[in-house]
Coordinates of C-alpha atoms in Angstrom, one line a residue:
X621 CA 0.0 0.0 0.0
X622 CA 1.3 3.4 -1.0
X623 CA 0.0 6.5 0.8
X624 CA 0.1 9.9 -0.8
X625 CA -0.7 12.9 1.5
X626 CA -1.5 16.3 0.1
X627 CA -1.1 19.0 2.8
X628 CA -3.3 22.0 2.1
X629 CA -6.7 22.5 0.4
X630 CA -5.7 25.6 -1.6
X631 CA -5.6 25.9 -5.4
X632 CA -2.5 23.7 -5.6
X633 CA -3.6 21.0 -3.2
X634 CA -7.0 20.7 -4.8
X635 CA -5.8 20.5 -8.4
X636 CA -3.1 18.0 -7.4
X637 CA -5.5 15.8 -5.5
X638 CA -8.0 15.8 -8.4
X639 CA -5.3 14.6 -10.8
X640 CA -4.0 12.0 -8.4
X641 CA -7.5 10.6 -8.0
X642 CA -7.8 10.4 -11.7
X643 CA -4.5 8.7 -12.3
X644 CA -4.9 6.2 -9.4
X645 CA -8.6 5.7 -9.9
X646 CA -8.4 1.9 -10.4
X647 CA -5.4 1.2 -8.1
X648 CA -6.6 -0.2 -4.8
X649 CA -3.1 -0.3 -3.3
X650 CA -2.8 3.5 -3.4
X651 CA -4.4 5.8 -0.8
X652 CA -4.8 9.5 -1.3
X653 CA -5.4 11.8 1.7
X654 CA -5.9 15.6 1.7
X655 CA -5.4 17.4 5.0
X656 CA -6.5 20.9 5.7
X657 CA -7.6 22.8 8.8
X658 CA -10.7 24.1 7.0
X659 CA -13.6 22.0 5.6
X660 CA -13.7 24.2 2.5
X661 CA -11.5 25.4 -0.3
X662 CA -11.3 29.2 -0.4
X663 CA -11.3 31.2 -3.7
X664 CA -8.6 33.6 -2.5
X665 CA -8.7 35.7 -5.7
X666 CA -12.4 36.6 -5.0
X667 CA -12.1 37.7 -1.4
X668 CA -12.3 41.4 -2.2
X669 CA -15.8 40.8 -3.5
X670 CA -16.9 39.5 -0.1
X671 CA -15.0 42.2 1.8
X672 CA -16.8 44.9 -0.2
X673 CA -20.2 43.2 -0.1
X674 CA -20.5 42.5 -3.9
X675 CA -20.8 38.8 -3.4
X676 CA -22.3 36.8 -0.5
X677 CA -20.0 35.2 2.0
X678 CA -20.5 31.6 0.9
X679 CA -19.6 32.5 -2.7
X680 CA -15.8 32.1 -2.0
X681 CA -16.1 28.7 -0.3
X682 CA -16.4 25.3 -1.8
X683 CA -16.8 22.3 0.6
X684 CA -13.9 20.0 0.2
X685 CA -16.0 16.9 0.6
X686 CA -18.2 18.1 -2.3
X687 CA -15.2 18.7 -4.5
X688 CA -14.0 15.1 -3.9
X689 CA -17.4 13.4 -3.7
X690 CA -17.3 9.9 -5.2
X691 CA -13.5 10.3 -5.8
X692 CA -10.6 8.5 -4.3
X693 CA -9.5 11.2 -2.0
X694 CA -10.0 11.0 1.8
X695 CA -10.5 14.6 3.2
X696 CA -9.2 15.0 6.7
X697 CA -9.7 18.1 8.8
X698 CA -6.7 18.7 11.0
X699 CA -4.0 21.3 11.7
X700 CA -0.5 20.0 11.1
X701 CA 2.1 21.4 13.5
X702 CA 5.2 19.5 12.4
X703 CA 6.6 17.2 9.7
X704 CA 9.2 14.5 10.4
X705 CA 10.8 13.8 7.0
X706 CA 13.0 11.0 8.3
X707 CA 10.0 9.1 9.9
X708 CA 7.7 10.2 7.0
X709 CA 5.1 11.5 9.4
X710 CA 2.9 14.6 9.8
X711 CA 1.9 15.5 13.3
X712 CA -0.9 17.5 14.8
X713 CA -1.9 18.1 18.4
X714 CA -3.7 14.8 18.5
X715 CA -2.8 12.7 15.5
X716 CA 0.0 11.4 13.4
X717 CA -0.2 10.7 9.7
X718 CA 2.2 8.4 7.8
X719 CA 3.0 9.0 4.2
X720 CA 5.1 7.6 1.3
X721 CA 4.7 10.7 -0.8
X722 CA 4.0 14.1 0.5
X723 CA 2.8 17.2 -1.4
X724 CA 3.2 20.4 0.5
X725 CA 0.7 23.1 -0.6
X726 CA 0.1 25.1 2.6
X727 CA 0.2 28.4 0.8
X728 CA 1.3 31.7 2.2
X729 CA 0.4 34.3 4.8
X730 CA 0.9 38.1 4.8
X731 CA 4.4 39.5 5.5
X732 CA 4.9 42.8 7.3
X733 CA 8.6 43.3 6.5
X734 CA 9.3 44.1 10.2
X735 CA 7.5 47.4 10.0
X736 CA 6.5 48.4 13.6
X737 CA 2.8 48.0 14.4
X738 CA 1.8 46.6 11.0
X739 CA 0.9 43.1 12.1
X740 CA -0.7 44.3 15.3
X741 CA -2.9 47.1 14.0
X742 CA -3.6 46.4 10.3
X743 CA -6.3 44.1 8.9
X744 CA -5.4 41.6 6.2
X745 CA -7.2 40.0 3.3
X746 CA -5.8 36.5 3.0
X747 CA -8.6 34.2 4.2
X748 CA -12.4 33.9 4.3
X749 CA -12.4 35.1 7.9
X750 CA -10.4 38.2 6.9
X751 CA -12.9 39.1 4.2
X752 CA -15.9 38.8 6.6
X753 CA -14.0 40.8 9.3
X754 CA -13.2 43.6 6.9
X755 CA -16.7 43.9 5.6
X756 CA -18.0 44.2 9.2
X757 CA -15.3 46.8 10.0
X758 CA -16.2 49.0 7.0
X759 CA -19.9 48.9 7.7
X760 CA -19.5 49.5 11.4
X761 CA -17.3 52.6 10.7
X762 CA -20.0 54.1 8.4
X763 CA -22.7 53.3 11.0
X764 CA -20.7 54.9 13.8
X765 CA -19.7 57.9 11.8
X766 CA -23.3 58.7 10.9
X767 CA -23.9 59.5 14.6
X768 CA -20.7 61.6 15.1
X769 CA -20.7 65.4 14.7
X770 CA -17.1 66.0 15.5
X771 CA -15.6 66.7 12.0
X772 CA -12.0 65.5 12.8
X773 CA -13.2 62.3 14.4
X774 CA -15.8 61.7 11.7
X775 CA -13.1 62.2 9.0
X776 CA -10.8 59.6 10.6
X777 CA -13.6 57.1 10.9
X778 CA -14.4 57.5 7.2
X779 CA -10.8 57.1 6.1
X780 CA -9.6 53.8 4.7
X781 CA -6.0 53.0 3.8
X782 CA -4.9 50.0 1.8
X783 CA -1.2 49.4 2.0
X784 CA 0.0 47.6 -1.0
X785 CA -0.8 48.5 -4.6
X786 CA -0.4 45.0 -6.1
X787 CA -3.3 43.0 -7.4
X788 CA -4.9 42.4 -4.1
X789 CA -4.7 46.0 -2.9
X790 CA -5.9 47.5 -6.2
X791 CA -8.8 45.1 -6.5
X792 CA -9.8 45.7 -2.9
X793 CA -9.7 49.5 -3.0
X794 CA -11.7 49.4 -6.3
X795 CA -14.4 47.3 -4.6
X796 CA -14.4 49.5 -1.6
X797 CA -15.1 52.5 -3.8
X798 CA -18.3 50.9 -5.0
X799 CA -19.1 49.8 -1.5
X800 CA -18.6 53.4 -0.3
X801 CA -21.3 54.6 -2.6
X802 CA -23.8 52.0 -1.3
X803 CA -23.0 52.8 2.3
X804 CA -23.2 56.5 1.8
X805 CA -26.8 56.1 0.6
X806 CA -27.6 53.8 3.4
X807 CA -26.3 56.0 6.2
X808 CA -27.0 59.4 4.6
X809 CA -23.3 60.4 4.3
X810 CA -21.9 62.6 1.6
X811 CA -19.4 60.6 -0.5
X812 CA -17.0 63.6 -0.3
X813 CA -16.5 62.9 3.4
X814 CA -15.1 59.4 2.7
X815 CA -11.4 59.0 1.9
X816 CA -9.9 56.0 0.2
X817 CA -6.2 55.7 -0.2
X818 CA -4.0 53.0 -1.7
X819 CA -0.3 53.4 -0.8
X820 CA 2.8 51.5 -1.8
X821 CA 6.6 51.7 -1.4
X822 CA 7.0 50.8 -5.1
X823 CA 7.2 53.7 -7.7
X824 CA 4.0 52.6 -9.4
X825 CA 0.9 50.5 -8.9
X826 CA 0.5 47.0 -10.4
X827 CA 4.2 46.9 -11.3
X828 CA 4.2 43.6 -13.3
X829 CA 1.7 45.0 -15.9
X830 CA 2.7 47.1 -19.0
X831 CA 2.8 50.8 -18.4
X832 CA -0.2 51.4 -20.7
X833 CA -2.4 49.2 -18.5
X834 CA -1.0 50.8 -15.3
X835 CA -2.0 54.2 -16.6
X836 CA -5.5 53.0 -17.4
X837 CA -5.8 51.4 -14.0
X838 CA -4.6 54.6 -12.3
X839 CA -7.1 56.7 -14.3
X840 CA -9.9 54.4 -13.3
X841 CA -9.0 54.7 -9.6
X842 CA -8.8 58.5 -9.8
X843 CA -12.2 58.5 -11.5
X844 CA -13.5 56.5 -8.5
X845 CA -12.0 59.1 -6.1
X846 CA -9.3 56.9 -4.8
X847 CA -6.0 58.5 -3.8
X848 CA -2.8 56.8 -5.1
X849 CA 0.4 57.2 -3.1
X850 CA 3.5 55.6 -4.5
X851 CA 7.2 55.6 -3.5
X852 CA 5.9 55.9 0.0
X853 CA 8.4 55.1 2.8
X854 CA 6.2 53.3 5.2
X855 CA 7.8 53.4 8.6
X856 CA 5.1 52.3 11.0
X857 CA 1.4 51.6 11.6
X858 CA -0.6 52.7 14.6
X859 CA -4.2 51.9 15.5
X860 CA -5.3 55.1 13.8
X861 CA -2.6 55.9 11.2
X862 CA 0.0 54.8 8.7
X863 CA 3.3 56.6 9.2
X864 CA 5.1 57.8 6.1
X865 CA 8.8 58.9 6.3
X866 CA 9.6 61.6 8.8
X867 CA 6.6 63.2 10.4
X868 CA 4.1 62.4 7.8
X869 CA 1.1 60.1 8.4
X870 CA -2.2 59.0 6.9
X871 CA -4.9 59.1 9.5
X872 CA -7.5 56.3 9.3
X873 CA -9.4 54.0 11.6
X874 CA -9.3 51.2 9.0
X875 CA -5.9 50.1 7.6
X876 CA -5.6 47.0 5.4
X877 CA -2.3 45.4 4.7
X878 CA -1.9 43.8 1.3
X879 CA 1.8 44.5 0.7
X880 CA 3.3 41.1 0.4
X881 CA 3.3 37.4 1.4
X882 CA 5.6 34.8 2.8
X883 CA 5.5 31.1 3.3
X884 CA 3.1 29.7 5.9
X885 CA 4.1 29.3 9.5
X886 CA 4.6 25.6 9.1
X887 CA 6.8 26.0 6.1
X888 CA 9.0 28.5 8.0
X889 CA 9.7 25.8 10.6
X890 CA 10.6 23.0 8.2
X891 CA 14.2 21.7 7.9
X892 CA 14.4 22.2 4.1
X893 CA 16.2 24.6 1.9
X894 CA 14.2 27.8 1.5
X895 CA 14.6 31.0 -0.6
X896 CA 12.6 34.2 -1.2
X897 CA 10.4 34.6 1.9
X898 CA 10.1 31.0 3.0
X899 CA 9.6 29.3 -0.3
X900 CA 10.9 25.7 -0.6
X901 CA 13.6 25.2 -3.2
X902 CA 12.7 22.4 -5.7
X903 CA 14.3 20.7 -8.7
X904 CA 12.7 20.7 -12.1
X905 CA 10.4 17.8 -11.1
X906 CA 9.1 20.0 -8.3
X907 CA 10.6 17.8 -5.6
X908 CA 12.2 19.3 -2.6
X909 CA 16.0 19.2 -3.2
X910 CA 16.3 17.7 0.3
X911 CA 13.7 14.9 0.0
X912 CA 12.8 13.2 -3.3
X913 CA 9.5 11.9 -2.0
X914 CA 8.3 15.4 -1.0
X915 CA 6.8 17.6 -3.7
X916 CA 5.9 21.3 -3.5
X917 CA 2.9 23.0 -5.2
X918 CA 1.5 26.5 -5.5
X919 CA 2.9 29.5 -3.7
X920 CA 5.4 27.4 -1.7
X921 CA 7.5 26.6 -4.9
X922 CA 10.9 28.3 -5.4
X923 CA 12.0 27.2 -8.8
X924 CA 13.7 29.1 -11.6
X925 CA 12.8 27.6 -14.9
X926 CA 15.5 27.1 -17.5
X927 CA 16.3 30.4 -19.3
X928 CA 14.6 32.5 -16.7
X929 CA 16.2 34.7 -14.0
X930 CA 13.3 34.9 -11.6
X931 CA 11.4 32.1 -9.7
X932 CA 7.9 31.1 -10.8
X933 CA 5.4 33.7 -9.7
X934 CA 3.1 33.1 -6.7
X935 CA -0.2 33.1 -8.7
X936 CA -3.1 30.7 -9.3
X937 CA -2.0 29.6 -12.7
X938 CA 1.3 28.4 -11.3
X939 CA -0.6 26.1 -8.9
X940 CA -2.9 24.9 -11.8
X941 CA 0.0 23.9 -13.9
X942 CA 2.2 22.5 -11.2
X943 CA -0.6 20.2 -9.8
X944 CA -1.0 17.9 -12.8
X945 CA 2.8 17.6 -13.2
X946 CA 3.3 16.6 -9.6
X947 CA 0.5 14.0 -9.9
X948 CA 2.1 12.6 -13.1
X949 CA 5.5 12.4 -11.4
X950 CA 4.3 10.6 -8.4
X951 CA 2.4 8.2 -10.6
X952 CA 5.5 7.7 -12.7
X953 CA 7.7 7.1 -9.7
X954 CA 5.4 4.4 -8.3
X955 CA 5.3 2.7 -11.7
X956 CA 8.9 3.1 -12.6
X957 CA 8.3 5.4 -15.5
X958 CA 10.2 8.7 -16.4
X959 CA 9.2 11.9 -14.7
X960 CA 8.5 15.2 -16.5
X961 CA 10.2 18.5 -15.9
X962 CA 8.2 21.6 -15.0
X963 CA 8.0 24.0 -17.9
X964 CA 5.3 26.5 -17.1
X965 CA 3.7 28.6 -19.7
X966 CA 1.7 31.4 -18.1
X967 CA -1.1 33.1 -20.0
X968 CA -1.1 36.5 -18.3
X969 CA -2.6 38.4 -15.5
X970 CA -5.8 40.2 -14.8
X971 CA -7.0 42.7 -12.2
X972 CA -10.5 44.1 -11.7
X973 CA -11.0 47.6 -10.5
X974 CA -14.5 47.5 -9.1
X975 CA -17.2 45.2 -10.6
X976 CA -17.4 46.8 -14.1
X977 CA -13.8 47.6 -15.1
X978 CA -10.6 45.7 -15.3
X979 CA -7.2 45.5 -17.1
X980 CA -5.6 42.4 -18.4
X981 CA -2.4 41.3 -20.1
X982 CA -3.3 37.9 -21.5
X983 CA -2.5 35.5 -24.3
X984 CA 0.2 33.0 -25.1
X985 CA 3.6 32.9 -23.5
X986 CA 5.1 34.5 -26.6
X987 CA 2.2 36.8 -27.6
X988 CA 0.4 38.9 -25.0
X989 CA -2.6 41.1 -25.6
X990 CA -3.6 44.1 -23.5
X991 CA -7.3 44.3 -22.6
X992 CA -9.2 46.8 -20.6
X993 CA -12.8 47.4 -19.6
X994 CA -15.5 44.9 -20.8
X995 CA -13.1 42.5 -22.5
X996 CA -10.8 42.4 -19.5
X997 CA -13.7 41.6 -17.2
X998 CA -15.0 39.0 -19.7
X999 CA -11.7 37.2 -19.8
X1000 CA -11.5 37.2 -16.0
X1001 CA -14.9 35.7 -15.5
X1002 CA -14.3 33.2 -18.3
X1003 CA -11.0 32.0 -16.7
X1004 CA -12.7 31.8 -13.2
X1005 CA -15.5 29.7 -14.6
X1006 CA -13.1 27.4 -16.4
X1007 CA -11.2 26.8 -13.1
X1008 CA -14.4 26.3 -11.2
X1009 CA -15.6 23.8 -13.8
X1010 CA -12.4 21.7 -13.4
X1011 CA -12.7 21.8 -9.6
X1012 CA -16.4 21.5 -8.9
X1013 CA -18.0 21.2 -12.3
X1014 CA -21.3 22.6 -13.4
X1015 CA -22.6 23.1 -9.8
X1016 CA -20.1 25.7 -8.9
X1017 CA -20.1 27.4 -12.3
X1018 CA -23.9 27.8 -11.9
X1019 CA -23.6 29.4 -8.5
X1020 CA -20.8 31.7 -9.7
X1021 CA -23.0 32.9 -12.5
X1022 CA -25.8 33.6 -10.1
X1023 CA -23.5 35.6 -7.8
X1024 CA -21.8 37.5 -10.6
X1025 CA -24.5 38.2 -13.1
X1026 CA -28.0 37.3 -12.0
X1027 CA -28.3 38.1 -8.3
X1028 CA -26.2 41.2 -8.1
X1029 CA -27.4 44.4 -6.5
X1030 CA -26.8 48.0 -7.6
X1031 CA -25.7 47.0 -11.0
X1032 CA -22.4 45.7 -9.7
X1033 CA -21.6 43.4 -12.6
X1034 CA -19.6 44.0 -15.8
X1035 CA -22.9 43.6 -17.7
X1036 CA -24.6 46.0 -15.5
X1037 CA -28.0 45.0 -14.0
X1038 CA -29.7 43.9 -17.1
X1039 CA -29.6 40.2 -16.2
X1040 CA -30.3 40.9 -12.5
X1041 CA -33.7 42.6 -12.9
X1042 CA -36.1 40.3 -11.1
X1043 CA -39.8 40.6 -10.6
X1044 CA -42.2 38.2 -8.8
X1045 CA -43.1 35.2 -11.0
X1046 CA -46.8 35.4 -10.0
X1047 CA -47.3 38.2 -12.5
X1048 CA -46.8 35.6 -15.2
X1049 CA -49.6 33.4 -13.9
X1050 CA -52.4 34.9 -16.1
X1051 CA -50.2 34.5 -19.2
X1052 CA -49.3 31.0 -18.2
X1053 CA -52.9 29.9 -17.8
X1054 CA -53.9 31.6 -21.1
X1055 CA -51.1 30.1 -23.1
X1056 CA -51.6 26.7 -21.6
X1057 CA -55.4 26.9 -22.4
X1058 CA -54.8 27.9 -26.0
X1059 CA -52.5 24.9 -26.6
X1060 CA -54.9 22.6 -24.9
X1061 CA -57.8 23.9 -26.9
X1062 CA -55.9 23.4 -30.2
X1063 CA -55.0 19.8 -29.3
X1064 CA -58.5 18.9 -28.1
X1065 CA -60.0 20.4 -31.3
X1066 CA -57.8 18.1 -33.5
X1067 CA -58.0 15.0 -31.4
X1068 CA -61.5 13.7 -32.7
X1069 CA -60.2 14.0 -36.3
X1070 CA -57.1 12.1 -35.6
X1071 CA -58.9 9.5 -33.6
X1072 CA -61.7 9.0 -36.2
X1073 CA -59.4 8.7 -39.2
X1074 CA -55.7 8.4 -38.4
X1075 CA -54.9 8.3 -42.1
X1076 CA -56.4 11.7 -42.7
X1077 CA -53.2 13.8 -42.6
X1078 CA -53.8 17.5 -42.2
X1079 CA -50.9 18.7 -40.1
X1080 CA -48.3 18.0 -42.8
X1081 CA -48.3 19.9 -46.1
X1082 CA -49.2 17.9 -49.1
X1083 CA -46.4 16.3 -51.1
X1084 CA -45.3 18.4 -54.2
X1085 CA -46.0 15.2 -56.2
X1086 CA -49.7 15.2 -55.3
X1087 CA -52.3 17.0 -57.3
X1088 CA -52.0 20.6 -56.2
X1089 CA -55.7 21.5 -56.6
X1090 CA -56.9 18.4 -54.7
X1091 CA -54.4 18.9 -52.0
X1092 CA -55.4 22.5 -51.6
X1093 CA -59.1 21.7 -51.5
X1094 CA -58.6 19.0 -48.9
X1095 CA -56.4 21.2 -46.7
X1096 CA -58.9 24.1 -46.9
X1097 CA -61.6 21.8 -45.6
X1098 CA -59.5 21.0 -42.6
X1099 CA -58.7 24.5 -41.6
X1100 CA -61.1 25.6 -38.9
X1101 CA -59.1 28.2 -37.0
X1102 CA -56.7 30.8 -38.3
X1103 CA -54.8 30.9 -34.9
X1104 CA -53.6 27.4 -35.5
X1105 CA -52.7 27.9 -39.2
X1106 CA -51.7 24.3 -39.4
X1107 CA -52.7 24.1 -43.0
X1108 CA -52.0 27.7 -44.0
X1109 CA -49.5 26.8 -46.7
X1110 CA -51.9 24.5 -48.5
X1111 CA -54.9 26.8 -47.9
X1112 CA -53.1 29.8 -49.4
X1113 CA -53.4 28.0 -52.8
X1114 CA -57.1 28.4 -52.5
X1115 CA -58.8 31.6 -53.4
X1116 CA -61.3 31.1 -50.7
X1117 CA -59.0 31.7 -47.8
X1118 CA -57.6 35.0 -46.4
X1119 CA -54.9 33.4 -44.1
X1120 CA -51.3 34.2 -45.1
X1121 CA -48.5 32.0 -43.8
X1122 CA -45.4 33.6 -42.3
X1123 CA -42.5 33.8 -44.8
X1124 CA -39.8 31.1 -44.6
X1125 CA -36.3 31.6 -46.0
X1126 CA -35.6 29.4 -49.1
X1127 CA -32.7 27.5 -47.5
X1128 CA -35.0 26.4 -44.6
X1129 CA -37.7 25.4 -47.1
X1130 CA -35.3 23.2 -48.9
X1131 CA -34.0 21.5 -45.7
X1132 CA -37.6 20.9 -44.5
X1133 CA -38.6 19.7 -47.9
X1134 CA -35.8 17.2 -48.0
X1135 CA -36.7 15.9 -44.5
X1136 CA -40.3 15.5 -45.4
X1137 CA -39.5 13.7 -48.7
X1138 CA -37.3 11.2 -46.8
X1139 CA -39.7 10.5 -43.8
X1140 CA -43.3 11.6 -44.7
X1141 CA -43.9 11.3 -48.4
X1142 CA -44.3 8.3 -50.6
X1143 CA -43.2 8.3 -54.3
X1144 CA -46.9 8.5 -55.5
X1145 CA -47.5 11.7 -53.5
X1146 CA -49.1 10.0 -50.5
X1147 CA -48.1 9.9 -46.8
X1148 CA -46.0 7.3 -45.0
X1149 CA -47.0 5.5 -41.8
X1150 CA -44.5 7.7 -40.0
X1151 CA -46.5 10.8 -41.0
X1152 CA -49.5 9.3 -39.2
X1153 CA -47.5 8.7 -36.1
X1154 CA -46.0 12.2 -36.3
X1155 CA -49.4 13.8 -36.6
X1156 CA -50.8 11.9 -33.6
X1157 CA -47.7 12.9 -31.6
X1158 CA -48.2 16.6 -32.5
X1159 CA -51.8 16.5 -31.3
X1160 CA -50.8 14.7 -28.1
X1161 CA -47.9 17.1 -27.5
X1162 CA -50.3 20.1 -27.8
X1163 CA -52.6 18.6 -25.2
X1164 CA -49.8 17.5 -22.8
X1165 CA -47.9 20.8 -23.0
X1166 CA -51.1 22.7 -22.5
X1167 CA -51.9 20.8 -19.3
X1168 CA -48.3 21.0 -18.0
X1169 CA -48.2 24.8 -18.5
X1170 CA -51.6 25.3 -16.9
X1171 CA -50.7 23.3 -13.8
X1172 CA -47.2 24.7 -13.7
X1173 CA -45.4 21.3 -14.0
X1174 CA -41.9 21.4 -15.5
X1175 CA -42.9 24.7 -16.9
X1176 CA -39.5 25.7 -18.3
X1177 CA -39.3 22.5 -20.3
X1178 CA -42.9 22.7 -21.5
X1179 CA -42.6 26.4 -22.5
X1180 CA -39.4 25.7 -24.4
X1181 CA -41.1 22.8 -26.1
X1182 CA -44.0 25.0 -27.2
X1183 CA -41.5 27.4 -28.7
X1184 CA -39.8 24.5 -30.6
X1185 CA -43.3 23.4 -31.7
X1186 CA -44.0 26.9 -33.1
X1187 CA -40.7 26.9 -34.9
X1188 CA -41.4 23.5 -36.4
X1189 CA -44.8 24.7 -37.7
X1190 CA -43.3 27.9 -39.1
X1191 CA -40.5 26.1 -40.9
X1192 CA -43.0 23.9 -42.7
X1193 CA -44.7 27.1 -44.1
X1194 CA -47.9 26.4 -42.1
X1195 CA -47.8 29.2 -39.4
X1196 CA -50.0 32.3 -39.5
X1197 CA -48.8 35.5 -37.9
X1198 CA -50.6 34.5 -34.7
X1199 CA -48.0 31.9 -34.2
X1200 CA -45.6 34.7 -33.3
X1201 CA -47.3 35.4 -30.0
X1202 CA -47.4 31.7 -29.2
X1203 CA -43.6 31.6 -29.5
X1204 CA -43.0 34.9 -27.8
X1205 CA -45.2 34.0 -24.8
X1206 CA -43.5 30.7 -24.6
X1207 CA -40.1 32.4 -24.2
X1208 CA -41.5 34.7 -21.5
X1209 CA -42.7 31.7 -19.5
X1210 CA -39.4 29.7 -19.5
X1211 CA -37.9 31.6 -16.6
X1212 CA -39.5 30.0 -13.6
X1213 CA -43.2 30.9 -14.2
X1214 CA -44.3 27.6 -12.6
X1215 CA -42.7 28.4 -9.3
X1216 CA -45.7 30.6 -8.3
X1217 CA -49.1 28.8 -7.9
X1218 CA -47.8 25.8 -9.8
X1219 CA -46.6 22.3 -9.2
X1220 CA -43.0 23.3 -9.8
X1221 CA -43.1 25.0 -6.4
X1222 CA -43.4 21.5 -4.8
X1223 CA -42.0 19.1 -7.4
X1224 CA -38.7 20.7 -8.4
X1225 CA -37.2 21.0 -4.8
X1226 CA -38.1 17.4 -4.1
X1227 CA -36.6 16.2 -7.4
X1228 CA -33.5 18.3 -6.9
X1229 CA -33.0 16.7 -3.5
X1230 CA -33.3 13.2 -5.0
X1231 CA -31.1 14.0 -7.9
X1232 CA -28.2 15.1 -5.8
X1233 CA -28.2 11.7 -4.0
X1234 CA -27.3 9.9 -7.2
X1235 CA -23.6 8.9 -7.0
X1236 CA -22.9 9.8 -10.7
X1237 CA -24.5 13.2 -10.3
X1238 CA -22.5 14.0 -7.2
X1239 CA -19.3 12.7 -8.9
X1240 CA -19.8 15.0 -11.9
X1241 CA -21.4 17.9 -10.1
X1242 CA -24.5 17.8 -12.3
X1243 CA -26.7 19.8 -10.0
X1244 CA -27.3 23.3 -8.8
X1245 CA -27.1 24.6 -5.3

């Protein structure tokens, strides 16, 4: 039995464990264990959204047991205090865990560079708890300031300083600018009283981006009334200020430190070679140079790729690329196959400044493209959803879309509030009943004709090989309602009818004509047996869909089906203009109209609960939260 332990449920640990589970899926003599102190994986890149109240608190958490449901990964909740590499053991306060292969992915923590008071007095944004704490702090300061009349005290309470103008700091201050506007309305505070500052010791913000994008980012921050202070010599932090150089200070009751990171506390205590703020030195296989059965993933890696002068960056994409390689190398080592070397190819970086604007430098390793505004935000969301799909499948992508596009408040989305406008579904009840009744009426009206003489085909146009006059006369005798227009194309040949069929493009006519010739028409101009079955199915579908829409059962499916039915009738040149409102009303009813005064209110939650219990569904995340 070989035991692989992955320490840390961050980006690197989760991706590595997913690939290990896939590689060792059928090998019973290999055990995979993931250990983390939290029961959830945290989306660290989205913490600023929670801190500034754009997204709900649970949006940045994914339960680890859900991520690995039905997979060969044993999730253990524990806090590891020490690692004995000689004994191949991990130790916590109460337990000891043996391993044959160890993957260290404990991530990083904020570093304060020895600046007096920084660690004691500044808030951080490096965990779920940090984000919640910061959101409460900001709201409390607005609430308290609304009751204060002393101008100096009020100004200090409404001042917020973010130290660090890298990705985390800029994203946070951009979100706080939007949160400021919401809180000012809520607490009746003039926005001009609120001061937002982002300060950094570097000469410019977002230093790894091209200058053009830096300028755009700075322009956006200025537009949001955010002060930018660069080349700032930060010498200390007090409970109410950030000290700059000699005698200068920024007064603020809320100071957030985002100026840098270092290896986790555990990594700092390990007896392995480290460089660059407690990062573990690895070889090209991502093994610790001190222990060949110990691999390093994510922010803990210190490795300089061939031809480069700097170590791999501490970013999510590094973890996403390192994880599969580590899984491959462990699998190769166990089976005596050659290992691969780590040759990362990063695809760029993105930063959002508030919910509606961002800058990005993305592309291929040898060809980068600078994006800003809508396209930058689009690429950010697309990459986020791709990552979430690989980790937790459709389920998490669905909830991400809900949080980012459909359930947002105050238009805080890069597509504005167009998708987020919601009204009670009970306003659709009259339309639902009426549309359902009309389809039911149409089906019941045709049912006696189909039942009496199944061979009497009147819902399919006559074959071009049949006698045109005879076909037109027969069709005209069957048309009883202009709203149905089921025989409009044939009836239009008759001078006695005033119904005009909706026009159909020629290429669609030719496709439909080919289909009907193959399946519905005989060589002598008659109808096949399949045509009889199809006609009966159409009548039954009208009745069934009408009933389902009236009672509100699977309304979305039924409404979509009526739209498809309308398109089918139109494409066969048998739809009157009245068919347009059938289809338009069907589209309007798709979005949850059965959840108010309909059976969907009871049936869908029950089915959803049963669906999630199916092992295959859980394994592939084919559900919504």
